[in-house]
Amino acid sequence: MTDNIQEKAWAKLNLSLDVLGRLPGGYHEMKMVMQSASLCDEVFLERNGTGSITLRSSFVYLPADGRNLAYRAAEEFFKAAGFKNPGLSIRLKKRIPVGAGLGGGSTDAAAVLRGLNRMYGFPFGRVELEHLGEALGSDVPFCVAGGTRLAGGRGEIMEELPPLPDCGIVICKPPFPIRTPELFARIDGRRTRTHPDTAGLAAALEAGSLEDVARRMYNVFEEVLPAGCGEIGVIRQRLLDAGALGVVMSGTGSAVLGLFPGAAEAGAARQALAERYRECFSAVPVGMLGIPTA
Ligand code: C5P
């Protein structure tokens, strides 16, 4: 048994996002094309025999207790596996911006589930880990193995899609977060709206056409942004001016992503945007992780 585990926690991007309706329990039925990107946090786990869980984060303002999904993921894992908590130190080296729609908290939680699963010799397979993630948050199941997937239901019903063709990605967040429940409430108040062409996006992935994927990216939340979010439109335009093939806001924002033909083009665009925006990153797509079964 390994006492020290390190996991990368990849950012989650939405290439498309649609809200189909409301579900019982206050959630919404979604249809989303999700993608993992190489922008990542790093999660360090150490079993230390203290019998309790401690959490430290390089973003010092994040909660270090059960309000942090990574902490709850460890509790959930020990409970599901029927193990007594041996004492665990969780250290998060954060890079993914918070309040950005990039799944930062969800992907840290998923990395804790993966890391503990590895520490204990893979008691759970991928699908079981995804089920465990459901209790933690709607994006956690996707973040367990990531890749390129179509997600429905609350986000937990997933189907594998062909991988996003090789490309460069620029992810840029304006200097304000957006509150997820507020955007859901705003979309509930909207009777008619445009929907993304999710089937067309899936067909573009099937055909391996980056241009067609980029052209079909669309997020319904961009139609209902609260006042004061004008900078999102500015970032969209700057990404297009820098040569992006397509741009879209991720999740409930506020980060926007642009797809570029390659890493070099994305690197140059990032540099141009970084003069104005502090939270600006270039990345590449990451494929689905293999999770062994015991
Ligand atoms: O599942 P999670 O805790 O990440 O969701 C945060 C909030 O986002 C929920 O409380 C709900 O307001 C909203 N949400 C939703 N429908 C979803 C996912 C999230 O309404 N499918």
PDB file of C-alpha atoms and ligand atoms in Angstrom:
ATOM      1  CA  MET A   1       0.000   0.000   0.000  1.00  0.00           C
ATOM      2  CA  THR A   2       1.348   3.439  -0.946  1.00  0.00           C
ATOM      3  CA  ASP A   3       1.232   6.136   1.715  1.00  0.00           C
ATOM      4  CA  ASN A   4       1.800   9.097  -0.634  1.00  0.00           C
ATOM      5  CA  ILE A   5      -0.206   9.747  -3.773  1.00  0.00           C
ATOM      6  CA  GLN A   6      -0.128  12.621  -6.212  1.00  0.00           C
ATOM      7  CA  GLU A   7      -2.931  13.238  -8.718  1.00  0.00           C
ATOM      8  CA  LYS A   8      -3.473  15.881 -11.352  1.00  0.00           C
ATOM      9  CA  ALA A   9      -6.943  17.400 -11.275  1.00  0.00           C
ATOM     10  CA  TRP A  10      -7.771  18.536 -14.822  1.00  0.00           C
ATOM     11  CA  ALA A  11     -10.022  21.522 -15.482  1.00  0.00           C
ATOM     12  CA  LYS A  12     -13.474  20.804 -16.933  1.00  0.00           C
ATOM     13  CA  LEU A  13     -14.609  22.767 -19.968  1.00  0.00           C
ATOM     14  CA  ASN A  14     -18.036  22.932 -21.570  1.00  0.00           C
ATOM     15  CA  LEU A  15     -17.845  22.920 -25.362  1.00  0.00           C
ATOM     16  CA  SER A  16     -21.621  23.230 -25.257  1.00  0.00           C
ATOM     17  CA  LEU A  17     -24.218  23.618 -22.552  1.00  0.00           C
ATOM     18  CA  ASP A  18     -27.984  23.295 -22.780  1.00  0.00           C
ATOM     19  CA  VAL A  19     -30.608  23.365 -20.027  1.00  0.00           C
ATOM     20  CA  LEU A  20     -33.571  21.179 -21.040  1.00  0.00           C
ATOM     21  CA  GLY A  21     -35.856  21.707 -18.045  1.00  0.00           C
ATOM     22  CA  ARG A  22     -36.249  21.358 -14.311  1.00  0.00           C
ATOM     23  CA  LEU A  23     -35.819  18.170 -12.306  1.00  0.00           C
ATOM     24  CA  PRO A  24     -37.376  17.342  -8.947  1.00  0.00           C
ATOM     25  CA  GLY A  25     -35.183  18.495  -6.067  1.00  0.00           C
ATOM     26  CA  GLY A  26     -34.277  21.891  -7.493  1.00  0.00           C
ATOM     27  CA  TYR A  27     -31.851  20.606 -10.133  1.00  0.00           C
ATOM     28  CA  HIS A  28     -32.031  21.036 -13.895  1.00  0.00           C
ATOM     29  CA  GLU A  29     -31.809  18.567 -16.741  1.00  0.00           C
ATOM     30  CA  MET A  30     -28.692  19.317 -18.745  1.00  0.00           C
ATOM     31  CA  LYS A  31     -27.209  18.338 -22.084  1.00  0.00           C
ATOM     32  CA  MET A  32     -23.537  19.234 -22.275  1.00  0.00           C
ATOM     33  CA  VAL A  33     -20.442  18.358 -24.235  1.00  0.00           C
ATOM     34  CA  MET A  34     -17.680  18.282 -21.632  1.00  0.00           C
ATOM     35  CA  GLN A  35     -13.924  18.284 -22.196  1.00  0.00           C
ATOM     36  CA  SER A  36     -10.892  17.939 -19.917  1.00  0.00           C
ATOM     37  CA  ALA A  37      -8.034  20.389 -20.373  1.00  0.00           C
ATOM     38  CA  SER A  38      -4.403  20.325 -19.251  1.00  0.00           C
ATOM     39  CA  LEU A  39      -4.861  23.324 -16.932  1.00  0.00           C
ATOM     40  CA  CYS A  40      -4.831  21.491 -13.612  1.00  0.00           C
ATOM     41  CA  ASP A  41      -4.577  21.569  -9.840  1.00  0.00           C
ATOM     42  CA  GLU A  42      -2.308  19.074  -8.104  1.00  0.00           C
ATOM     43  CA  VAL A  43      -3.598  16.985  -5.261  1.00  0.00           C
ATOM     44  CA  PHE A  44      -1.232  15.395  -2.737  1.00  0.00           C
ATOM     45  CA  LEU A  45      -2.551  12.740  -0.376  1.00  0.00           C
ATOM     46  CA  GLU A  46      -0.624  11.383   2.587  1.00  0.00           C
ATOM     47  CA  ARG A  47      -1.810   8.700   4.950  1.00  0.00           C
ATOM     48  CA  ASN A  48      -0.520   9.699   8.366  1.00  0.00           C
ATOM     49  CA  GLY A  49      -2.148   7.563  11.067  1.00  0.00           C
ATOM     50  CA  THR A  50      -3.717  10.510  12.901  1.00  0.00           C
ATOM     51  CA  GLY A  51      -7.291   9.278  12.400  1.00  0.00           C
ATOM     52  CA  SER A  52      -8.489  12.628  11.074  1.00  0.00           C
ATOM     53  CA  ILE A  53      -8.565  14.453   7.754  1.00  0.00           C
ATOM     54  CA  THR A  54      -6.697  17.725   7.293  1.00  0.00           C
ATOM     55  CA  LEU A  55      -6.700  19.911   4.196  1.00  0.00           C
ATOM     56  CA  ARG A  56      -4.368  22.675   3.073  1.00  0.00           C
ATOM     57  CA  SER A  57      -4.803  24.704  -0.081  1.00  0.00           C
ATOM     58  CA  SER A  58      -2.502  27.133  -1.860  1.00  0.00           C
ATOM     59  CA  PHE A  59      -5.615  29.337  -2.287  1.00  0.00           C
ATOM     60  CA  VAL A  60      -5.727  30.102   1.430  1.00  0.00           C
ATOM     61  CA  TYR A  61      -9.267  31.523   1.347  1.00  0.00           C
ATOM     62  CA  LEU A  62     -10.807  28.152   0.391  1.00  0.00           C
ATOM     63  CA  PRO A  63     -12.492  26.266   3.267  1.00  0.00           C
ATOM     64  CA  ALA A  64     -10.369  23.484   4.756  1.00  0.00           C
ATOM     65  CA  ASP A  65     -13.198  21.395   6.227  1.00  0.00           C
ATOM     66  CA  GLY A  66     -16.375  19.609   5.080  1.00  0.00           C
ATOM     67  CA  ARG A  67     -17.326  22.694   3.030  1.00  0.00           C
ATOM     68  CA  ASN A  68     -14.484  21.767   0.681  1.00  0.00           C
ATOM     69  CA  LEU A  69     -15.510  19.057  -1.807  1.00  0.00           C
ATOM     70  CA  ALA A  70     -12.056  17.470  -1.674  1.00  0.00           C
ATOM     71  CA  TYR A  71     -12.447  16.912   2.078  1.00  0.00           C
ATOM     72  CA  ARG A  72     -15.935  15.454   1.611  1.00  0.00           C
ATOM     73  CA  ALA A  73     -14.648  13.188  -1.166  1.00  0.00           C
ATOM     74  CA  ALA A  74     -12.236  11.542   1.296  1.00  0.00           C
ATOM     75  CA  GLU A  75     -15.033  11.038   3.847  1.00  0.00           C
ATOM     76  CA  GLU A  76     -17.273   9.592   1.131  1.00  0.00           C
ATOM     77  CA  PHE A  77     -14.540   7.224  -0.062  1.00  0.00           C
ATOM     78  CA  PHE A  78     -13.807   5.825   3.407  1.00  0.00           C
ATOM     79  CA  LYS A  79     -17.524   5.407   4.100  1.00  0.00           C
ATOM     80  CA  ALA A  80     -18.212   3.617   0.795  1.00  0.00           C
ATOM     81  CA  ALA A  81     -15.152   1.390   1.089  1.00  0.00           C
ATOM     82  CA  GLY A  82     -16.001   0.521   4.702  1.00  0.00           C
ATOM     83  CA  PHE A  83     -12.504   1.576   5.859  1.00  0.00           C
ATOM     84  CA  LYS A  84     -11.867   3.301   9.133  1.00  0.00           C
ATOM     85  CA  ASN A  85     -10.398   6.733   8.384  1.00  0.00           C
ATOM     86  CA  PRO A  86      -6.652   6.126   8.881  1.00  0.00           C
ATOM     87  CA  GLY A  87      -5.783   9.835   9.001  1.00  0.00           C
ATOM     88  CA  LEU A  88      -5.193  11.697   5.799  1.00  0.00           C
ATOM     89  CA  SER A  89      -3.530  14.926   4.836  1.00  0.00           C
ATOM     90  CA  ILE A  90      -4.842  16.510   1.628  1.00  0.00           C
ATOM     91  CA  ARG A  91      -2.782  19.259   0.022  1.00  0.00           C
ATOM     92  CA  LEU A  92      -4.153  21.192  -2.952  1.00  0.00           C
ATOM     93  CA  LYS A  93      -1.814  23.106  -5.237  1.00  0.00           C
ATOM     94  CA  LYS A  94      -4.402  25.278  -6.968  1.00  0.00           C
ATOM     95  CA  ARG A  95      -4.160  26.756 -10.439  1.00  0.00           C
ATOM     96  CA  ILE A  96      -7.740  26.506 -11.703  1.00  0.00           C
ATOM     97  CA  PRO A  97      -9.540  29.777 -10.969  1.00  0.00           C
ATOM     98  CA  VAL A  98     -12.501  29.682  -8.567  1.00  0.00           C
ATOM     99  CA  GLY A  99     -16.025  30.753  -9.629  1.00  0.00           C
ATOM    100  CA  ALA A 100     -15.031  30.243 -13.239  1.00  0.00           C
ATOM    101  CA  GLY A 101     -17.197  27.348 -14.502  1.00  0.00           C
ATOM    102  CA  LEU A 102     -14.066  25.215 -14.820  1.00  0.00           C
ATOM    103  CA  GLY A 103     -15.032  22.630 -12.183  1.00  0.00           C
ATOM    104  CA  GLY A 104     -12.123  23.435  -9.850  1.00  0.00           C
ATOM    105  CA  GLY A 105     -13.729  22.092  -6.660  1.00  0.00           C
ATOM    106  CA  SER A 106     -15.303  19.135  -8.498  1.00  0.00           C
ATOM    107  CA  THR A 107     -12.071  18.056 -10.147  1.00  0.00           C
ATOM    108  CA  ASP A 108     -10.145  18.236  -6.846  1.00  0.00           C
ATOM    109  CA  ALA A 109     -12.812  15.987  -5.296  1.00  0.00           C
ATOM    110  CA  ALA A 110     -12.603  13.579  -8.233  1.00  0.00           C
ATOM    111  CA  ALA A 111      -8.791  13.492  -7.888  1.00  0.00           C
ATOM    112  CA  VAL A 112      -9.148  12.618  -4.185  1.00  0.00           C
ATOM    113  CA  LEU A 113     -11.482   9.737  -5.134  1.00  0.00           C
ATOM    114  CA  ARG A 114      -9.029   8.513  -7.800  1.00  0.00           C
ATOM    115  CA  GLY A 115      -6.026   8.940  -5.521  1.00  0.00           C
ATOM    116  CA  LEU A 116      -7.565   7.081  -2.576  1.00  0.00           C
ATOM    117  CA  ASN A 117      -8.748   4.372  -4.958  1.00  0.00           C
ATOM    118  CA  ARG A 118      -5.122   3.959  -6.089  1.00  0.00           C
ATOM    119  CA  MET A 119      -3.800   4.124  -2.505  1.00  0.00           C
ATOM    120  CA  TYR A 120      -6.070   1.234  -1.530  1.00  0.00           C
ATOM    121  CA  GLY A 121      -5.401  -1.007  -4.560  1.00  0.00           C
ATOM    122  CA  PHE A 122      -8.401  -0.052  -6.740  1.00  0.00           C
ATOM    123  CA  PRO A 123     -11.399  -1.315  -4.740  1.00  0.00           C
ATOM    124  CA  PHE A 124     -13.707   0.613  -7.127  1.00  0.00           C
ATOM    125  CA  GLY A 125     -13.933   0.665 -10.921  1.00  0.00           C
ATOM    126  CA  ARG A 126     -14.519   3.842 -12.917  1.00  0.00           C
ATOM    127  CA  VAL A 127     -18.319   3.664 -12.918  1.00  0.00           C
ATOM    128  CA  GLU A 128     -18.462   3.032  -9.162  1.00  0.00           C
ATOM    129  CA  LEU A 129     -16.179   6.022  -8.535  1.00  0.00           C
ATOM    130  CA  GLU A 130     -18.426   8.158 -10.750  1.00  0.00           C
ATOM    131  CA  HIS A 131     -21.436   7.053  -8.657  1.00  0.00           C
ATOM    132  CA  LEU A 132     -19.566   8.057  -5.512  1.00  0.00           C
ATOM    133  CA  GLY A 133     -18.903  11.450  -7.098  1.00  0.00           C
ATOM    134  CA  GLU A 134     -22.616  12.048  -7.710  1.00  0.00           C
ATOM    135  CA  ALA A 135     -23.195  12.599  -3.995  1.00  0.00           C
ATOM    136  CA  LEU A 136     -20.592  15.379  -4.007  1.00  0.00           C
ATOM    137  CA  GLY A 137     -21.664  17.517  -6.968  1.00  0.00           C
ATOM    138  CA  SER A 138     -23.047  17.438 -10.498  1.00  0.00           C
ATOM    139  CA  ASP A 139     -19.678  17.842 -12.254  1.00  0.00           C
ATOM    140  CA  VAL A 140     -17.761  15.362 -10.084  1.00  0.00           C
ATOM    141  CA  PRO A 141     -18.800  12.207 -12.029  1.00  0.00           C
ATOM    142  CA  PHE A 142     -17.384  13.663 -15.266  1.00  0.00           C
ATOM    143  CA  CYS A 143     -14.176  14.760 -13.552  1.00  0.00           C
ATOM    144  CA  VAL A 144     -13.433  11.219 -12.325  1.00  0.00           C
ATOM    145  CA  ALA A 145     -12.174  10.125 -15.761  1.00  0.00           C
ATOM    146  CA  GLY A 146     -12.736  13.236 -17.924  1.00  0.00           C
ATOM    147  CA  GLY A 147     -11.992  13.104 -21.651  1.00  0.00           C
ATOM    148  CA  THR A 148     -14.648  14.175 -24.149  1.00  0.00           C
ATOM    149  CA  ARG A 149     -18.155  13.201 -23.089  1.00  0.00           C
ATOM    150  CA  LEU A 150     -21.803  14.014 -23.569  1.00  0.00           C
ATOM    151  CA  ALA A 151     -23.455  14.526 -20.188  1.00  0.00           C
ATOM    152  CA  GLY A 152     -27.187  14.438 -19.451  1.00  0.00           C
ATOM    153  CA  GLY A 153     -29.429  14.302 -16.391  1.00  0.00           C
ATOM    154  CA  ARG A 154     -27.929  16.463 -13.651  1.00  0.00           C
ATOM    155  CA  GLY A 155     -24.599  15.817 -15.369  1.00  0.00           C
ATOM    156  CA  GLU A 156     -24.126  12.249 -14.169  1.00  0.00           C
ATOM    157  CA  ILE A 157     -25.454  10.344 -17.230  1.00  0.00           C
ATOM    158  CA  MET A 158     -22.478  10.177 -19.547  1.00  0.00           C
ATOM    159  CA  GLU A 159     -21.637   8.891 -22.965  1.00  0.00           C
ATOM    160  CA  GLU A 160     -18.156   8.789 -24.440  1.00  0.00           C
ATOM    161  CA  LEU A 161     -17.593  10.971 -27.518  1.00  0.00           C
ATOM    162  CA  PRO A 162     -14.721  10.901 -30.022  1.00  0.00           C
ATOM    163  CA  PRO A 163     -11.817  12.997 -28.668  1.00  0.00           C
ATOM    164  CA  LEU A 164     -11.536  16.693 -29.458  1.00  0.00           C
ATOM    165  CA  PRO A 165      -9.014  16.955 -32.337  1.00  0.00           C
ATOM    166  CA  ASP A 166      -5.528  18.208 -31.371  1.00  0.00           C
ATOM    167  CA  CYS A 167      -5.693  21.943 -30.770  1.00  0.00           C
ATOM    168  CA  GLY A 168      -4.645  24.736 -28.454  1.00  0.00           C
ATOM    169  CA  ILE A 169      -7.057  26.178 -25.903  1.00  0.00           C
ATOM    170  CA  VAL A 170      -6.992  29.582 -24.228  1.00  0.00           C
ATOM    171  CA  ILE A 171      -8.983  29.925 -21.021  1.00  0.00           C
ATOM    172  CA  CYS A 172      -9.505  33.441 -19.723  1.00  0.00           C
ATOM    173  CA  LYS A 173     -11.461  34.554 -16.663  1.00  0.00           C
ATOM    174  CA  PRO A 174     -12.541  38.145 -16.066  1.00  0.00           C
ATOM    175  CA  PRO A 175     -11.891  39.505 -12.561  1.00  0.00           C
ATOM    176  CA  PHE A 176     -15.303  38.497 -11.155  1.00  0.00           C
ATOM    177  CA  PRO A 177     -16.935  35.131 -10.374  1.00  0.00           C
ATOM    178  CA  ILE A 178     -20.512  34.195 -11.292  1.00  0.00           C
ATOM    179  CA  ARG A 179     -22.805  32.467  -8.811  1.00  0.00           C
ATOM    180  CA  THR A 180     -24.194  29.237 -10.284  1.00  0.00           C
ATOM    181  CA  PRO A 181     -27.679  29.271  -8.625  1.00  0.00           C
ATOM    182  CA  GLU A 182     -28.249  32.839  -9.835  1.00  0.00           C
ATOM    183  CA  LEU A 183     -27.737  31.842 -13.472  1.00  0.00           C
ATOM    184  CA  PHE A 184     -30.055  28.834 -13.125  1.00  0.00           C
ATOM    185  CA  ALA A 185     -32.710  31.140 -11.655  1.00  0.00           C
ATOM    186  CA  ARG A 186     -32.271  33.565 -14.536  1.00  0.00           C
ATOM    187  CA  ILE A 187     -32.649  30.796 -17.114  1.00  0.00           C
ATOM    188  CA  ASP A 188     -35.857  29.602 -15.390  1.00  0.00           C
ATOM    189  CA  GLY A 189     -37.291  33.056 -15.972  1.00  0.00           C
ATOM    190  CA  ARG A 190     -36.669  32.832 -19.718  1.00  0.00           C
ATOM    191  CA  ARG A 191     -39.424  31.205 -21.808  1.00  0.00           C
ATOM    192  CA  THR A 192     -37.813  30.826 -25.223  1.00  0.00           C
ATOM    193  CA  ARG A 193     -34.201  30.442 -26.028  1.00  0.00           C
ATOM    194  CA  THR A 194     -31.743  29.239 -28.623  1.00  0.00           C
ATOM    195  CA  HIS A 195     -30.358  25.752 -28.081  1.00  0.00           C
ATOM    196  CA  PRO A 196     -26.897  24.541 -29.050  1.00  0.00           C
ATOM    197  CA  ASP A 197     -26.683  22.084 -31.943  1.00  0.00           C
ATOM    198  CA  THR A 198     -25.436  19.292 -29.683  1.00  0.00           C
ATOM    199  CA  ALA A 199     -25.976  16.584 -32.323  1.00  0.00           C
ATOM    200  CA  GLY A 200     -24.052  18.685 -34.860  1.00  0.00           C
ATOM    201  CA  LEU A 201     -21.238  19.158 -32.351  1.00  0.00           C
ATOM    202  CA  ALA A 202     -21.090  15.398 -31.732  1.00  0.00           C
ATOM    203  CA  ALA A 203     -21.050  14.823 -35.513  1.00  0.00           C
ATOM    204  CA  ALA A 204     -18.184  17.323 -35.882  1.00  0.00           C
ATOM    205  CA  LEU A 205     -16.225  15.383 -33.230  1.00  0.00           C
ATOM    206  CA  GLU A 206     -17.002  12.165 -35.109  1.00  0.00           C
ATOM    207  CA  ALA A 207     -15.703  13.748 -38.327  1.00  0.00           C
ATOM    208  CA  GLY A 208     -12.598  15.049 -36.509  1.00  0.00           C
ATOM    209  CA  SER A 209     -13.217  18.607 -37.726  1.00  0.00           C
ATOM    210  CA  LEU A 210     -11.871  21.168 -35.257  1.00  0.00           C
ATOM    211  CA  GLU A 211     -13.351  24.042 -37.297  1.00  0.00           C
ATOM    212  CA  ASP A 212     -16.859  22.533 -37.169  1.00  0.00           C
ATOM    213  CA  VAL A 213     -16.549  21.820 -33.447  1.00  0.00           C
ATOM    214  CA  ALA A 214     -15.403  25.380 -32.772  1.00  0.00           C
ATOM    215  CA  ARG A 215     -18.212  26.845 -34.862  1.00  0.00           C
ATOM    216  CA  ARG A 216     -20.895  24.886 -32.964  1.00  0.00           C
ATOM    217  CA  MET A 217     -19.794  25.708 -29.426  1.00  0.00           C
ATOM    218  CA  TYR A 218     -22.647  27.374 -27.564  1.00  0.00           C
ATOM    219  CA  ASN A 219     -23.732  27.906 -23.961  1.00  0.00           C
ATOM    220  CA  VAL A 220     -27.329  28.946 -23.135  1.00  0.00           C
ATOM    221  CA  PHE A 221     -26.169  30.747 -19.978  1.00  0.00           C
ATOM    222  CA  GLU A 222     -24.482  33.401 -22.119  1.00  0.00           C
ATOM    223  CA  GLU A 223     -27.965  34.685 -22.978  1.00  0.00           C
ATOM    224  CA  VAL A 224     -28.902  35.376 -19.372  1.00  0.00           C
ATOM    225  CA  LEU A 225     -25.765  36.946 -17.910  1.00  0.00           C
ATOM    226  CA  PRO A 226     -26.475  39.428 -15.121  1.00  0.00           C
ATOM    227  CA  ALA A 227     -25.630  43.098 -15.540  1.00  0.00           C
ATOM    228  CA  GLY A 228     -21.976  43.854 -14.998  1.00  0.00           C
ATOM    229  CA  CYS A 229     -20.688  40.857 -16.989  1.00  0.00           C
ATOM    230  CA  GLY A 230     -19.869  42.854 -20.114  1.00  0.00           C
ATOM    231  CA  GLU A 231     -16.210  41.893 -19.840  1.00  0.00           C
ATOM    232  CA  ILE A 232     -17.195  38.367 -20.963  1.00  0.00           C
ATOM    233  CA  GLY A 233     -18.165  39.765 -24.371  1.00  0.00           C
ATOM    234  CA  VAL A 234     -14.912  41.719 -24.475  1.00  0.00           C
ATOM    235  CA  ILE A 235     -12.883  38.545 -23.806  1.00  0.00           C
ATOM    236  CA  ARG A 236     -14.849  36.660 -26.500  1.00  0.00           C
ATOM    237  CA  GLN A 237     -13.969  39.357 -29.036  1.00  0.00           C
ATOM    238  CA  ARG A 238     -10.314  39.495 -27.978  1.00  0.00           C
ATOM    239  CA  LEU A 239      -9.990  35.729 -28.379  1.00  0.00           C
ATOM    240  CA  LEU A 240     -11.546  35.914 -31.861  1.00  0.00           C
ATOM    241  CA  ASP A 241      -9.268  38.825 -32.783  1.00  0.00           C
ATOM    242  CA  ALA A 242      -6.313  36.704 -31.629  1.00  0.00           C
ATOM    243  CA  GLY A 243      -7.319  33.971 -34.095  1.00  0.00           C
ATOM    244  CA  ALA A 244      -9.682  31.679 -32.152  1.00  0.00           C
ATOM    245  CA  LEU A 245     -11.752  29.372 -34.372  1.00  0.00           C
ATOM    246  CA  GLY A 246     -14.615  29.612 -31.885  1.00  0.00           C
ATOM    247  CA  VAL A 247     -15.291  30.827 -28.335  1.00  0.00           C
ATOM    248  CA  VAL A 248     -17.721  29.863 -25.585  1.00  0.00           C
ATOM    249  CA  MET A 249     -18.256  30.500 -21.884  1.00  0.00           C
ATOM    250  CA  SER A 250     -17.628  27.418 -19.728  1.00  0.00           C
ATOM    251  CA  GLY A 251     -20.398  26.193 -17.406  1.00  0.00           C
ATOM    252  CA  THR A 252     -21.934  29.053 -15.459  1.00  0.00           C
ATOM    253  CA  GLY A 253     -18.850  31.197 -16.147  1.00  0.00           C
ATOM    254  CA  SER A 254     -17.211  33.478 -15.809  1.00  0.00           C
ATOM    255  CA  ALA A 255     -14.309  31.908 -17.747  1.00  0.00           C
ATOM    256  CA  VAL A 256     -14.384  31.906 -21.533  1.00  0.00           C
ATOM    257  CA  LEU A 257     -12.445  29.508 -23.727  1.00  0.00           C
ATOM    258  CA  GLY A 258     -11.234  29.782 -27.289  1.00  0.00           C
ATOM    259  CA  LEU A 259     -10.056  26.955 -29.546  1.00  0.00           C
ATOM    260  CA  PHE A 260      -6.993  27.518 -31.715  1.00  0.00           C
ATOM    261  CA  PRO A 261      -5.422  25.379 -34.461  1.00  0.00           C
ATOM    262  CA  GLY A 262      -2.439  24.495 -32.248  1.00  0.00           C
ATOM    263  CA  ALA A 263      -0.525  25.102 -29.019  1.00  0.00           C
ATOM    264  CA  ALA A 264       1.715  27.770 -30.610  1.00  0.00           C
ATOM    265  CA  GLU A 265      -1.258  29.891 -31.722  1.00  0.00           C
ATOM    266  CA  ALA A 266      -2.884  29.474 -28.300  1.00  0.00           C
ATOM    267  CA  GLY A 267       0.353  30.443 -26.533  1.00  0.00           C
ATOM    268  CA  ALA A 268       0.611  33.659 -28.559  1.00  0.00           C
ATOM    269  CA  ALA A 269      -3.047  34.521 -27.920  1.00  0.00           C
ATOM    270  CA  ARG A 270      -2.663  33.852 -24.203  1.00  0.00           C
ATOM    271  CA  GLN A 271       0.270  36.216 -24.072  1.00  0.00           C
ATOM    272  CA  ALA A 272      -1.754  38.949 -25.769  1.00  0.00           C
ATOM    273  CA  LEU A 273      -4.716  38.533 -23.371  1.00  0.00           C
ATOM    274  CA  ALA A 274      -2.498  38.160 -20.294  1.00  0.00           C
ATOM    275  CA  GLU A 275      -1.538  41.832 -20.631  1.00  0.00           C
ATOM    276  CA  ARG A 276      -5.047  42.649 -19.494  1.00  0.00           C
ATOM    277  CA  TYR A 277      -6.284  39.574 -17.604  1.00  0.00           C
ATOM    278  CA  ARG A 278      -4.449  37.978 -14.687  1.00  0.00           C
ATOM    279  CA  GLU A 279      -6.253  34.625 -14.946  1.00  0.00           C
ATOM    280  CA  CYS A 280      -5.415  33.589 -18.470  1.00  0.00           C
ATOM    281  CA  PHE A 281      -4.043  30.161 -19.407  1.00  0.00           C
ATOM    282  CA  SER A 282      -3.153  28.131 -22.477  1.00  0.00           C
ATOM    283  CA  ALA A 283      -3.887  24.419 -22.460  1.00  0.00           C
ATOM    284  CA  VAL A 284      -4.403  21.362 -24.647  1.00  0.00           C
ATOM    285  CA  PRO A 285      -7.183  18.757 -24.527  1.00  0.00           C
ATOM    286  CA  VAL A 286      -6.739  15.782 -22.187  1.00  0.00           C
ATOM    287  CA  GLY A 287      -8.211  12.368 -23.072  1.00  0.00           C
ATOM    288  CA  MET A 288     -10.218  10.065 -20.844  1.00  0.00           C
ATOM    289  CA  LEU A 289      -8.233   8.465 -18.011  1.00  0.00           C
ATOM    290  CA  GLY A 290      -8.128   4.701 -17.709  1.00  0.00           C
ATOM    291  CA  ILE A 291      -9.095   3.509 -14.237  1.00  0.00           C
ATOM    292  CA  PRO A 292      -8.157  -0.119 -13.550  1.00  0.00           C
ATOM    293  CA  THR A 293     -10.509  -2.444 -11.735  1.00  0.00           C
ATOM    294  CA  ALA A 294      -9.126  -4.699  -9.024  1.00  0.00           C
TER     295      ALA A 294
HETATM  296  O1  C5P B   1     -24.441  19.811  -8.004  1.00  0.00           O
HETATM  297  P1  C5P B   1     -23.854  21.095  -7.554  1.00  0.00           P
HETATM  298  O2  C5P B   1     -23.753  21.175  -6.048  1.00  0.00           O
HETATM  299  O3  C5P B   1     -22.548  21.394  -8.210  1.00  0.00           O
HETATM  300  O4  C5P B   1     -24.855  22.242  -8.017  1.00  0.00           O
HETATM  301  C1  C5P B   1     -24.768  23.562  -7.540  1.00  0.00           C
HETATM  302  C2  C5P B   1     -26.065  24.277  -7.824  1.00  0.00           C
HETATM  303  O5  C5P B   1     -26.267  24.420  -9.232  1.00  0.00           O
HETATM  304  C3  C5P B   1     -27.303  23.540  -7.360  1.00  0.00           C
HETATM  305  O6  C5P B   1     -27.628  23.876  -6.038  1.00  0.00           O
HETATM  306  C4  C5P B   1     -28.370  24.036  -8.319  1.00  0.00           C
HETATM  307  O7  C5P B   1     -28.800  25.327  -7.938  1.00  0.00           O
HETATM  308  C5  C5P B   1     -27.605  24.214  -9.605  1.00  0.00           C
HETATM  309  N1  C5P B   1     -27.673  23.054 -10.524  1.00  0.00           N
HETATM  310  C6  C5P B   1     -28.877  22.774 -11.156  1.00  0.00           C
HETATM  311  N2  C5P B   1     -28.945  21.718 -12.034  1.00  0.00           N
HETATM  312  C7  C5P B   1     -27.857  20.965 -12.300  1.00  0.00           C
HETATM  313  C8  C5P B   1     -26.623  21.248 -11.669  1.00  0.00           C
HETATM  314  C9  C5P B   1     -26.573  22.302 -10.785  1.00  0.00           C
HETATM  315  O8  C5P B   1     -29.880  23.460 -10.948  1.00  0.00           O
HETATM  316  N3  C5P B   1     -27.942  19.956 -13.176  1.00  0.00           N
END
